[in-house]
Amino acid sequence: MAKKQEATYPPISPVPYHVGIIMDGNGRWAKRRGLPRQMGHRAGVNNIQPVLEGCVEFGVKVLTIYAFSTENWHRPPEEVSGLMQLLGYTIRRRLSELHKNGVQIRHSGRLEGINPELQEQIRHALEVTKNNDRIILNVAFNYGGRSEILDAVRQIIRDGIDPDELTEEVFSRYLYTGDLPDPDLIIRTGGEYRLSNFLIWQAAYSEYYTTPTYWPDFDKDELYKALAEYAARERRFGRVPDATPA
Ligand code: IPE
Ligand code: IPE
Ligand code: MG
């Protein structure tokens, strides 16, 4: 039987080093199929692995995924507990495979507020994978950009940092993302044009890409398209574009 032809992807340059994804649209994906929202979240979780593999293949080094925002606590309690359970389940089911594949897992967000058993699972996942270096999967869970900035300010005050010594670099190191470079590209699935409190400090100069595709349907072709669009953009960081030689 003929094997299905694997799609080939011409190399992209430059490849974004750090990609952030706002994985939105799970609820609408489920609704369109007449399914409960939780099924959309399940399908969404199942889509992380293939996109992560696509990132490895295309040369992305850090992938930050927005999985649960500080504002998502305002959803109905069954949905919140469904999302919490899903994280625990995913760690239990996928950790050894992720570890085997050289994935370093990180967490951005507040552990405080998450149930202690799940906190322990998260800590365990970070500890087990901390020396892996194939790709970093940074999971933004119980994450809010504003609470991140507040937490940083609180710690800076506690540490007695001299106000005159406080630079953007020093401040950045106090954020949950710590030593990670800023995201080069932020992808939002589900079609909305907003950051929803995602990496609001770090994304100051990120390129932004949105697609109407719901997260569970966002596949490798879609990822490639986003990366190719990124490669075609000109990042100026406030400067005048490079002069074209006369
Ligand atoms: C994103 O999908 C997942 C989380 C916020 C946890 P949504 O649940 O927001 O899906 P929509 O936006 O309602 O379709
Ligand atoms: C952003 O999606 C949060 C995550 C993807 C985890 P939301 O669905 O919560 O964002 P809003 O409410 O549409 O801004
Ligand atoms: Mg949404």
PDB file of C-alpha atoms and ligand atoms in Angstrom:
ATOM      1  CA  MET A   1       0.000   0.000   0.000  1.00  0.00           C
ATOM      2  CA  ALA A   2       1.365   3.412  -0.910  1.00  0.00           C
ATOM      3  CA  LYS A   3       2.465   5.401   2.105  1.00  0.00           C
ATOM      4  CA  LYS A   4       0.811   8.776   2.456  1.00  0.00           C
ATOM      5  CA  GLN A   5       3.236  11.400   1.197  1.00  0.00           C
ATOM      6  CA  GLU A   6       4.603  13.460   4.101  1.00  0.00           C
ATOM      7  CA  ALA A   7       4.337  17.151   3.388  1.00  0.00           C
ATOM      8  CA  THR A   8       7.729  18.775   2.914  1.00  0.00           C
ATOM      9  CA  TYR A   9       8.349  22.239   4.214  1.00  0.00           C
ATOM     10  CA  PRO A  10      11.016  24.467   2.685  1.00  0.00           C
ATOM     11  CA  PRO A  11      13.289  25.928   5.382  1.00  0.00           C
ATOM     12  CA  ILE A  12      12.211  29.231   6.899  1.00  0.00           C
ATOM     13  CA  SER A  13      14.565  32.053   7.818  1.00  0.00           C
ATOM     14  CA  PRO A  14      14.635  33.611  10.292  1.00  0.00           C
ATOM     15  CA  VAL A  15      12.887  31.150  12.559  1.00  0.00           C
ATOM     16  CA  PRO A  16      11.425  32.734  15.692  1.00  0.00           C
ATOM     17  CA  TYR A  17      13.448  31.536  18.683  1.00  0.00           C
ATOM     18  CA  HIS A  18      10.556  31.866  21.114  1.00  0.00           C
ATOM     19  CA  VAL A  19       6.925  31.411  20.053  1.00  0.00           C
ATOM     20  CA  GLY A  20       3.972  32.085  22.339  1.00  0.00           C
ATOM     21  CA  ILE A  21       0.582  30.566  21.544  1.00  0.00           C
ATOM     22  CA  ILE A  22      -2.753  31.724  22.912  1.00  0.00           C
ATOM     23  CA  MET A  23      -4.588  28.439  22.480  1.00  0.00           C
ATOM     24  CA  ASP A  24      -8.081  29.825  22.041  1.00  0.00           C
ATOM     25  CA  GLY A  25     -11.250  28.416  20.501  1.00  0.00           C
ATOM     26  CA  ASN A  26     -11.672  25.082  22.287  1.00  0.00           C
ATOM     27  CA  GLY A  27     -15.201  25.949  23.420  1.00  0.00           C
ATOM     28  CA  ARG A  28     -16.338  27.036  19.964  1.00  0.00           C
ATOM     29  CA  TRP A  29     -14.691  23.982  18.405  1.00  0.00           C
ATOM     30  CA  ALA A  30     -16.811  21.764  20.675  1.00  0.00           C
ATOM     31  CA  LYS A  31     -19.966  23.795  20.198  1.00  0.00           C
ATOM     32  CA  ARG A  32     -19.697  23.501  16.441  1.00  0.00           C
ATOM     33  CA  ARG A  33     -19.763  19.735  16.887  1.00  0.00           C
ATOM     34  CA  GLY A  34     -22.572  19.761  19.424  1.00  0.00           C
ATOM     35  CA  LEU A  35     -20.160  18.571  22.132  1.00  0.00           C
ATOM     36  CA  PRO A  36     -19.638  19.812  25.697  1.00  0.00           C
ATOM     37  CA  ARG A  37     -16.895  22.412  26.156  1.00  0.00           C
ATOM     38  CA  GLN A  38     -14.748  19.947  28.088  1.00  0.00           C
ATOM     39  CA  MET A  39     -14.433  17.840  24.940  1.00  0.00           C
ATOM     40  CA  GLY A  40     -13.016  20.903  23.225  1.00  0.00           C
ATOM     41  CA  HIS A  41     -10.440  21.270  25.991  1.00  0.00           C
ATOM     42  CA  ARG A  42      -9.516  17.614  25.644  1.00  0.00           C
ATOM     43  CA  ALA A  43      -9.090  17.974  21.906  1.00  0.00           C
ATOM     44  CA  GLY A  44      -7.031  21.082  22.612  1.00  0.00           C
ATOM     45  CA  VAL A  45      -4.672  19.242  24.934  1.00  0.00           C
ATOM     46  CA  ASN A  46      -4.228  16.491  22.347  1.00  0.00           C
ATOM     47  CA  ASN A  47      -3.129  19.116  19.866  1.00  0.00           C
ATOM     48  CA  ILE A  48      -0.163  20.273  21.953  1.00  0.00           C
ATOM     49  CA  GLN A  49       2.088  17.325  21.118  1.00  0.00           C
ATOM     50  CA  PRO A  50       1.908  17.646  17.295  1.00  0.00           C
ATOM     51  CA  VAL A  51       2.437  21.409  17.436  1.00  0.00           C
ATOM     52  CA  LEU A  52       5.381  20.930  19.784  1.00  0.00           C
ATOM     53  CA  GLU A  53       6.869  18.415  17.343  1.00  0.00           C
ATOM     54  CA  GLY A  54       6.335  20.898  14.520  1.00  0.00           C
ATOM     55  CA  CYS A  55       8.223  23.499  16.551  1.00  0.00           C
ATOM     56  CA  VAL A  56      11.154  21.119  17.015  1.00  0.00           C
ATOM     57  CA  GLU A  57      11.144  20.285  13.307  1.00  0.00           C
ATOM     58  CA  PHE A  58      11.045  23.932  12.210  1.00  0.00           C
ATOM     59  CA  GLY A  59      13.725  25.030  14.678  1.00  0.00           C
ATOM     60  CA  VAL A  60      11.766  26.897  17.367  1.00  0.00           C
ATOM     61  CA  LYS A  61      13.640  26.661  20.693  1.00  0.00           C
ATOM     62  CA  VAL A  62      11.049  27.901  23.175  1.00  0.00           C
ATOM     63  CA  LEU A  63       7.300  27.407  23.007  1.00  0.00           C
ATOM     64  CA  THR A  64       5.121  29.134  25.577  1.00  0.00           C
ATOM     65  CA  ILE A  65       1.510  27.965  25.635  1.00  0.00           C
ATOM     66  CA  TYR A  66      -1.260  29.861  27.375  1.00  0.00           C
ATOM     67  CA  ALA A  67      -3.289  27.154  29.081  1.00  0.00           C
ATOM     68  CA  PHE A  68      -5.131  28.876  31.930  1.00  0.00           C
ATOM     69  CA  SER A  69      -5.349  32.575  32.727  1.00  0.00           C
ATOM     70  CA  THR A  70      -5.927  34.215  36.098  1.00  0.00           C
ATOM     71  CA  GLU A  71      -9.226  35.418  34.614  1.00  0.00           C
ATOM     72  CA  ASN A  72     -10.279  31.878  33.669  1.00  0.00           C
ATOM     73  CA  TRP A  73     -11.123  31.290  37.369  1.00  0.00           C
ATOM     74  CA  HIS A  74     -14.301  33.257  36.591  1.00  0.00           C
ATOM     75  CA  ARG A  75     -15.614  30.449  34.376  1.00  0.00           C
ATOM     76  CA  PRO A  76     -18.279  28.075  35.737  1.00  0.00           C
ATOM     77  CA  PRO A  77     -16.817  25.862  38.505  1.00  0.00           C
ATOM     78  CA  GLU A  78     -17.280  22.632  36.491  1.00  0.00           C
ATOM     79  CA  GLU A  79     -15.238  24.068  33.639  1.00  0.00           C
ATOM     80  CA  VAL A  80     -12.497  25.284  35.996  1.00  0.00           C
ATOM     81  CA  SER A  81     -12.244  21.905  37.701  1.00  0.00           C
ATOM     82  CA  GLY A  82     -12.317  20.183  34.310  1.00  0.00           C
ATOM     83  CA  LEU A  83      -9.323  22.268  33.197  1.00  0.00           C
ATOM     84  CA  MET A  84      -7.436  21.571  36.440  1.00  0.00           C
ATOM     85  CA  GLN A  85      -8.047  17.842  36.105  1.00  0.00           C
ATOM     86  CA  LEU A  86      -6.927  17.940  32.521  1.00  0.00           C
ATOM     87  CA  LEU A  87      -3.542  19.388  33.480  1.00  0.00           C
ATOM     88  CA  GLY A  88      -3.005  16.688  36.116  1.00  0.00           C
ATOM     89  CA  TYR A  89      -4.088  13.982  33.710  1.00  0.00           C
ATOM     90  CA  THR A  90      -1.822  15.329  30.985  1.00  0.00           C
ATOM     91  CA  ILE A  91       1.220  15.418  33.268  1.00  0.00           C
ATOM     92  CA  ARG A  92       0.517  11.836  34.367  1.00  0.00           C
ATOM     93  CA  ARG A  93       0.020  10.593  30.818  1.00  0.00           C
ATOM     94  CA  ARG A  94       2.610  12.557  28.898  1.00  0.00           C
ATOM     95  CA  LEU A  95       5.488  13.373  31.220  1.00  0.00           C
ATOM     96  CA  SER A  96       7.655  10.346  30.491  1.00  0.00           C
ATOM     97  CA  GLU A  97       7.241  10.748  26.733  1.00  0.00           C
ATOM     98  CA  LEU A  98       8.033  14.474  26.887  1.00  0.00           C
ATOM     99  CA  HIS A  99      11.088  13.700  28.992  1.00  0.00           C
ATOM    100  CA  LYS A 100      12.216  10.999  26.583  1.00  0.00           C
ATOM    101  CA  ASN A 101      11.890  13.488  23.744  1.00  0.00           C
ATOM    102  CA  GLY A 102      14.195  15.975  25.446  1.00  0.00           C
ATOM    103  CA  VAL A 103      11.517  18.519  26.317  1.00  0.00           C
ATOM    104  CA  GLN A 104      12.290  20.841  29.205  1.00  0.00           C
ATOM    105  CA  ILE A 105       9.058  21.818  30.915  1.00  0.00           C
ATOM    106  CA  ARG A 106       8.698  25.160  32.624  1.00  0.00           C
ATOM    107  CA  HIS A 107       5.829  26.860  34.343  1.00  0.00           C
ATOM    108  CA  SER A 108       4.885  30.522  34.161  1.00  0.00           C
ATOM    109  CA  GLY A 109       2.218  31.585  36.599  1.00  0.00           C
ATOM    110  CA  ARG A 110       1.281  31.455  40.259  1.00  0.00           C
ATOM    111  CA  LEU A 111       1.412  28.067  41.925  1.00  0.00           C
ATOM    112  CA  GLU A 112      -0.492  29.591  44.806  1.00  0.00           C
ATOM    113  CA  GLY A 113      -4.209  29.018  44.292  1.00  0.00           C
ATOM    114  CA  ILE A 114      -3.719  25.692  42.497  1.00  0.00           C
ATOM    115  CA  ASN A 115      -4.595  22.610  44.517  1.00  0.00           C
ATOM    116  CA  PRO A 116      -1.555  21.282  46.421  1.00  0.00           C
ATOM    117  CA  GLU A 117      -1.563  17.884  44.711  1.00  0.00           C
ATOM    118  CA  LEU A 118      -1.493  19.498  41.272  1.00  0.00           C
ATOM    119  CA  GLN A 119       1.210  21.916  42.456  1.00  0.00           C
ATOM    120  CA  GLU A 120       3.280  18.896  43.419  1.00  0.00           C
ATOM    121  CA  GLN A 121       2.765  17.322  39.999  1.00  0.00           C
ATOM    122  CA  ILE A 122       3.870  20.543  38.313  1.00  0.00           C
ATOM    123  CA  ARG A 123       7.003  20.793  40.504  1.00  0.00           C
ATOM    124  CA  HIS A 124       7.787  17.169  39.730  1.00  0.00           C
ATOM    125  CA  ALA A 125       7.480  17.725  35.958  1.00  0.00           C
ATOM    126  CA  LEU A 126       9.839  20.722  36.140  1.00  0.00           C
ATOM    127  CA  GLU A 127      12.360  18.828  38.255  1.00  0.00           C
ATOM    128  CA  VAL A 128      12.405  15.704  36.075  1.00  0.00           C
ATOM    129  CA  THR A 129      12.904  17.604  32.812  1.00  0.00           C
ATOM    130  CA  LYS A 130      15.116  20.470  33.974  1.00  0.00           C
ATOM    131  CA  ASN A 131      18.267  19.309  32.172  1.00  0.00           C
ATOM    132  CA  ASN A 132      16.589  18.615  28.819  1.00  0.00           C
ATOM    133  CA  ASP A 133      17.599  20.894  25.994  1.00  0.00           C
ATOM    134  CA  ARG A 134      15.839  19.934  22.778  1.00  0.00           C
ATOM    135  CA  ILE A 135      13.049  22.445  23.258  1.00  0.00           C
ATOM    136  CA  ILE A 136      11.579  24.366  26.178  1.00  0.00           C
ATOM    137  CA  LEU A 137       7.844  23.981  26.686  1.00  0.00           C
ATOM    138  CA  ASN A 138       6.797  26.792  28.970  1.00  0.00           C
ATOM    139  CA  VAL A 139       3.263  26.294  30.249  1.00  0.00           C
ATOM    140  CA  ALA A 140       1.459  29.489  31.240  1.00  0.00           C
ATOM    141  CA  PHE A 141      -0.996  28.128  33.764  1.00  0.00           C
ATOM    142  CA  ASN A 142      -2.738  30.279  36.352  1.00  0.00           C
ATOM    143  CA  TYR A 143      -0.879  32.988  34.480  1.00  0.00           C
ATOM    144  CA  GLY A 144      -1.733  36.661  34.246  1.00  0.00           C
ATOM    145  CA  GLY A 145       0.579  39.327  32.891  1.00  0.00           C
ATOM    146  CA  ARG A 146      -0.528  41.866  35.465  1.00  0.00           C
ATOM    147  CA  SER A 147      -0.120  39.531  38.428  1.00  0.00           C
ATOM    148  CA  GLU A 148       3.287  38.573  37.046  1.00  0.00           C
ATOM    149  CA  ILE A 149       4.355  42.218  37.056  1.00  0.00           C
ATOM    150  CA  LEU A 150       2.951  42.702  40.572  1.00  0.00           C
ATOM    151  CA  ASP A 151       4.725  39.579  41.841  1.00  0.00           C
ATOM    152  CA  ALA A 152       7.969  40.878  40.327  1.00  0.00           C
ATOM    153  CA  VAL A 153       7.566  44.304  41.946  1.00  0.00           C
ATOM    154  CA  ARG A 154       6.842  42.728  45.320  1.00  0.00           C
ATOM    155  CA  GLN A 155       9.964  40.589  45.138  1.00  0.00           C
ATOM    156  CA  ILE A 156      12.091  43.524  43.961  1.00  0.00           C
ATOM    157  CA  ILE A 157      10.956  45.521  46.999  1.00  0.00           C
ATOM    158  CA  ARG A 158      11.598  42.567  49.321  1.00  0.00           C
ATOM    159  CA  ASP A 159      15.083  42.195  47.879  1.00  0.00           C
ATOM    160  CA  GLY A 160      15.759  45.864  48.558  1.00  0.00           C
ATOM    161  CA  ILE A 161      16.894  46.579  45.010  1.00  0.00           C
ATOM    162  CA  ASP A 162      18.211  50.124  44.672  1.00  0.00           C
ATOM    163  CA  PRO A 163      15.751  52.024  42.422  1.00  0.00           C
ATOM    164  CA  ASP A 164      18.650  53.430  40.426  1.00  0.00           C
ATOM    165  CA  GLU A 165      19.911  49.906  39.732  1.00  0.00           C
ATOM    166  CA  LEU A 166      16.568  48.707  38.399  1.00  0.00           C
ATOM    167  CA  THR A 167      16.928  48.315  34.642  1.00  0.00           C
ATOM    168  CA  GLU A 168      14.602  46.600  32.157  1.00  0.00           C
ATOM    169  CA  GLU A 169      16.989  43.626  32.165  1.00  0.00           C
ATOM    170  CA  VAL A 170      16.929  43.310  35.951  1.00  0.00           C
ATOM    171  CA  PHE A 171      13.141  43.659  35.997  1.00  0.00           C
ATOM    172  CA  SER A 172      12.718  40.996  33.307  1.00  0.00           C
ATOM    173  CA  ARG A 173      14.614  38.500  35.427  1.00  0.00           C
ATOM    174  CA  TYR A 174      12.052  38.888  38.182  1.00  0.00           C
ATOM    175  CA  LEU A 175       9.222  37.822  35.875  1.00  0.00           C
ATOM    176  CA  TYR A 176       8.028  34.199  35.792  1.00  0.00           C
ATOM    177  CA  THR A 177       9.799  33.840  32.441  1.00  0.00           C
ATOM    178  CA  GLY A 178      13.106  34.636  34.195  1.00  0.00           C
ATOM    179  CA  ASP A 179      15.992  33.908  31.857  1.00  0.00           C
ATOM    180  CA  LEU A 180      13.854  33.153  28.781  1.00  0.00           C
ATOM    181  CA  PRO A 181      14.225  35.606  25.914  1.00  0.00           C
ATOM    182  CA  ASP A 182      11.149  37.621  24.949  1.00  0.00           C
ATOM    183  CA  PRO A 183       8.787  35.904  22.503  1.00  0.00           C
ATOM    184  CA  ASP A 184       9.494  36.788  18.878  1.00  0.00           C
ATOM    185  CA  LEU A 185       6.085  35.700  17.682  1.00  0.00           C
ATOM    186  CA  ILE A 186       2.715  35.440  19.413  1.00  0.00           C
ATOM    187  CA  ILE A 187       0.118  33.292  17.671  1.00  0.00           C
ATOM    188  CA  ARG A 188      -3.518  33.479  18.665  1.00  0.00           C
ATOM    189  CA  THR A 189      -5.931  30.877  17.379  1.00  0.00           C
ATOM    190  CA  GLY A 190      -9.697  31.399  17.420  1.00  0.00           C
ATOM    191  CA  GLY A 191      -9.593  34.729  15.624  1.00  0.00           C
ATOM    192  CA  GLU A 192      -9.635  37.328  18.416  1.00  0.00           C
ATOM    193  CA  TYR A 193      -7.406  40.398  18.227  1.00  0.00           C
ATOM    194  CA  ARG A 194      -6.278  40.706  21.841  1.00  0.00           C
ATOM    195  CA  LEU A 195      -3.566  39.551  24.222  1.00  0.00           C
ATOM    196  CA  SER A 196      -5.929  38.656  27.107  1.00  0.00           C
ATOM    197  CA  ASN A 197      -3.218  39.412  29.694  1.00  0.00           C
ATOM    198  CA  PHE A 198      -0.635  37.137  28.021  1.00  0.00           C
ATOM    199  CA  LEU A 199       3.046  38.117  28.347  1.00  0.00           C
ATOM    200  CA  ILE A 200       2.141  41.790  28.374  1.00  0.00           C
ATOM    201  CA  TRP A 201       5.648  42.917  29.390  1.00  0.00           C
ATOM    202  CA  GLN A 202       7.553  40.391  27.267  1.00  0.00           C
ATOM    203  CA  ALA A 203       5.471  40.881  24.104  1.00  0.00           C
ATOM    204  CA  ALA A 204       6.312  44.597  23.807  1.00  0.00           C
ATOM    205  CA  TYR A 205       8.005  43.980  20.459  1.00  0.00           C
ATOM    206  CA  SER A 206       6.689  40.559  19.499  1.00  0.00           C
ATOM    207  CA  GLU A 207       5.165  40.034  16.093  1.00  0.00           C
ATOM    208  CA  TYR A 208       1.495  39.173  16.367  1.00  0.00           C
ATOM    209  CA  TYR A 209      -0.322  36.602  14.248  1.00  0.00           C
ATOM    210  CA  THR A 210      -3.913  35.538  14.465  1.00  0.00           C
ATOM    211  CA  THR A 211      -5.854  32.872  12.633  1.00  0.00           C
ATOM    212  CA  PRO A 212      -9.589  32.082  12.786  1.00  0.00           C
ATOM    213  CA  THR A 213      -8.731  28.367  13.118  1.00  0.00           C
ATOM    214  CA  TYR A 214      -9.780  26.983  16.494  1.00  0.00           C
ATOM    215  CA  TRP A 215      -6.911  25.607  18.578  1.00  0.00           C
ATOM    216  CA  PRO A 216      -7.808  21.872  18.240  1.00  0.00           C
ATOM    217  CA  ASP A 217      -7.597  22.294  14.427  1.00  0.00           C
ATOM    218  CA  PHE A 218      -4.335  24.262  14.389  1.00  0.00           C
ATOM    219  CA  ASP A 219      -1.970  21.798  12.714  1.00  0.00           C
ATOM    220  CA  LYS A 220       1.570  21.708  11.378  1.00  0.00           C
ATOM    221  CA  ASP A 221       0.593  23.385   8.086  1.00  0.00           C
ATOM    222  CA  GLU A 222      -0.946  26.231  10.051  1.00  0.00           C
ATOM    223  CA  LEU A 223       2.139  26.503  12.229  1.00  0.00           C
ATOM    224  CA  TYR A 224       4.340  26.624   9.155  1.00  0.00           C
ATOM    225  CA  LYS A 225       2.165  29.371   7.674  1.00  0.00           C
ATOM    226  CA  ALA A 226       2.521  31.466  10.830  1.00  0.00           C
ATOM    227  CA  LEU A 227       6.298  30.983  10.908  1.00  0.00           C
ATOM    228  CA  ALA A 228       6.582  31.836   7.216  1.00  0.00           C
ATOM    229  CA  GLU A 229       4.609  35.014   7.748  1.00  0.00           C
ATOM    230  CA  TYR A 230       6.886  35.904  10.651  1.00  0.00           C
ATOM    231  CA  ALA A 231       9.930  35.397   8.428  1.00  0.00           C
ATOM    232  CA  ALA A 232       8.517  37.844   5.887  1.00  0.00           C
ATOM    233  CA  ARG A 233       7.960  40.600   8.451  1.00  0.00           C
ATOM    234  CA  GLU A 234      10.426  43.387   9.088  1.00  0.00           C
ATOM    235  CA  ARG A 235      11.070  44.005  12.774  1.00  0.00           C
ATOM    236  CA  ARG A 236      12.228  47.532  13.397  1.00  0.00           C
ATOM    237  CA  PHE A 237      12.215  47.977  17.186  1.00  0.00           C
ATOM    238  CA  GLY A 238      11.489  51.670  16.721  1.00  0.00           C
ATOM    239  CA  ARG A 239      14.408  52.262  14.405  1.00  0.00           C
ATOM    240  CA  VAL A 240      14.532  53.500  10.840  1.00  0.00           C
ATOM    241  CA  PRO A 241      14.617  50.547   8.409  1.00  0.00           C
ATOM    242  CA  ASP A 242      18.039  49.568   7.085  1.00  0.00           C
ATOM    243  CA  ALA A 243      18.952  51.825   4.183  1.00  0.00           C
ATOM    244  CA  THR A 244      18.963  50.007   0.872  1.00  0.00           C
ATOM    245  CA  PRO A 245      22.400  50.340  -0.751  1.00  0.00           C
ATOM    246  CA  ALA A 246      22.439  52.978  -3.506  1.00  0.00           C
TER     247      ALA A 246
HETATM  248  C1  IPE B   1      -9.223  28.359  25.221  1.00  0.00           C
HETATM  249  O1  IPE B   1     -10.423  27.996  24.675  1.00  0.00           O
HETATM  250  C2  IPE B   1      -8.852  27.488  26.389  1.00  0.00           C
HETATM  251  C3  IPE B   1      -8.890  28.191  27.680  1.00  0.00           C
HETATM  252  C4  IPE B   1      -9.169  29.444  27.869  1.00  0.00           C
HETATM  253  C5  IPE B   1      -8.601  27.373  28.828  1.00  0.00           C
HETATM  254  P1  IPE B   1     -11.777  28.644  25.159  1.00  0.00           P
HETATM  255  O2  IPE B   1     -12.368  27.781  26.219  1.00  0.00           O
HETATM  256  O3  IPE B   1     -11.588  30.050  25.553  1.00  0.00           O
HETATM  257  O4  IPE B   1     -12.638  28.545  23.835  1.00  0.00           O
HETATM  258  P2  IPE B   1     -13.668  29.605  23.281  1.00  0.00           P
HETATM  259  O5  IPE B   1     -12.940  30.916  23.162  1.00  0.00           O
HETATM  260  O6  IPE B   1     -14.780  29.666  24.267  1.00  0.00           O
HETATM  261  O7  IPE B   1     -14.078  29.066  21.965  1.00  0.00           O
HETATM  262  C1  IPE B   2      -7.135  33.368  26.648  1.00  0.00           C
HETATM  263  O1  IPE B   2      -8.350  32.915  26.158  1.00  0.00           O
HETATM  264  C2  IPE B   2      -6.655  32.445  27.717  1.00  0.00           C
HETATM  265  C3  IPE B   2      -6.185  31.138  27.267  1.00  0.00           C
HETATM  266  C4  IPE B   2      -6.116  30.733  26.040  1.00  0.00           C
HETATM  267  C5  IPE B   2      -5.737  30.275  28.325  1.00  0.00           C
HETATM  268  P1  IPE B   2      -9.738  33.436  26.753  1.00  0.00           P
HETATM  269  O2  IPE B   2     -10.793  32.764  25.983  1.00  0.00           O
HETATM  270  O3  IPE B   2      -9.751  33.274  28.225  1.00  0.00           O
HETATM  271  O4  IPE B   2      -9.673  35.003  26.419  1.00  0.00           O
HETATM  272  P2  IPE B   2     -10.851  36.048  26.244  1.00  0.00           P
HETATM  273  O5  IPE B   2     -11.749  35.893  27.427  1.00  0.00           O
HETATM  274  O6  IPE B   2     -11.544  35.728  24.971  1.00  0.00           O
HETATM  275  O7  IPE B   2     -10.165  37.389  26.176  1.00  0.00           O
HETATM  276 MG    MG B   3     -11.710  31.802  24.521  1.00  0.00          MG
END
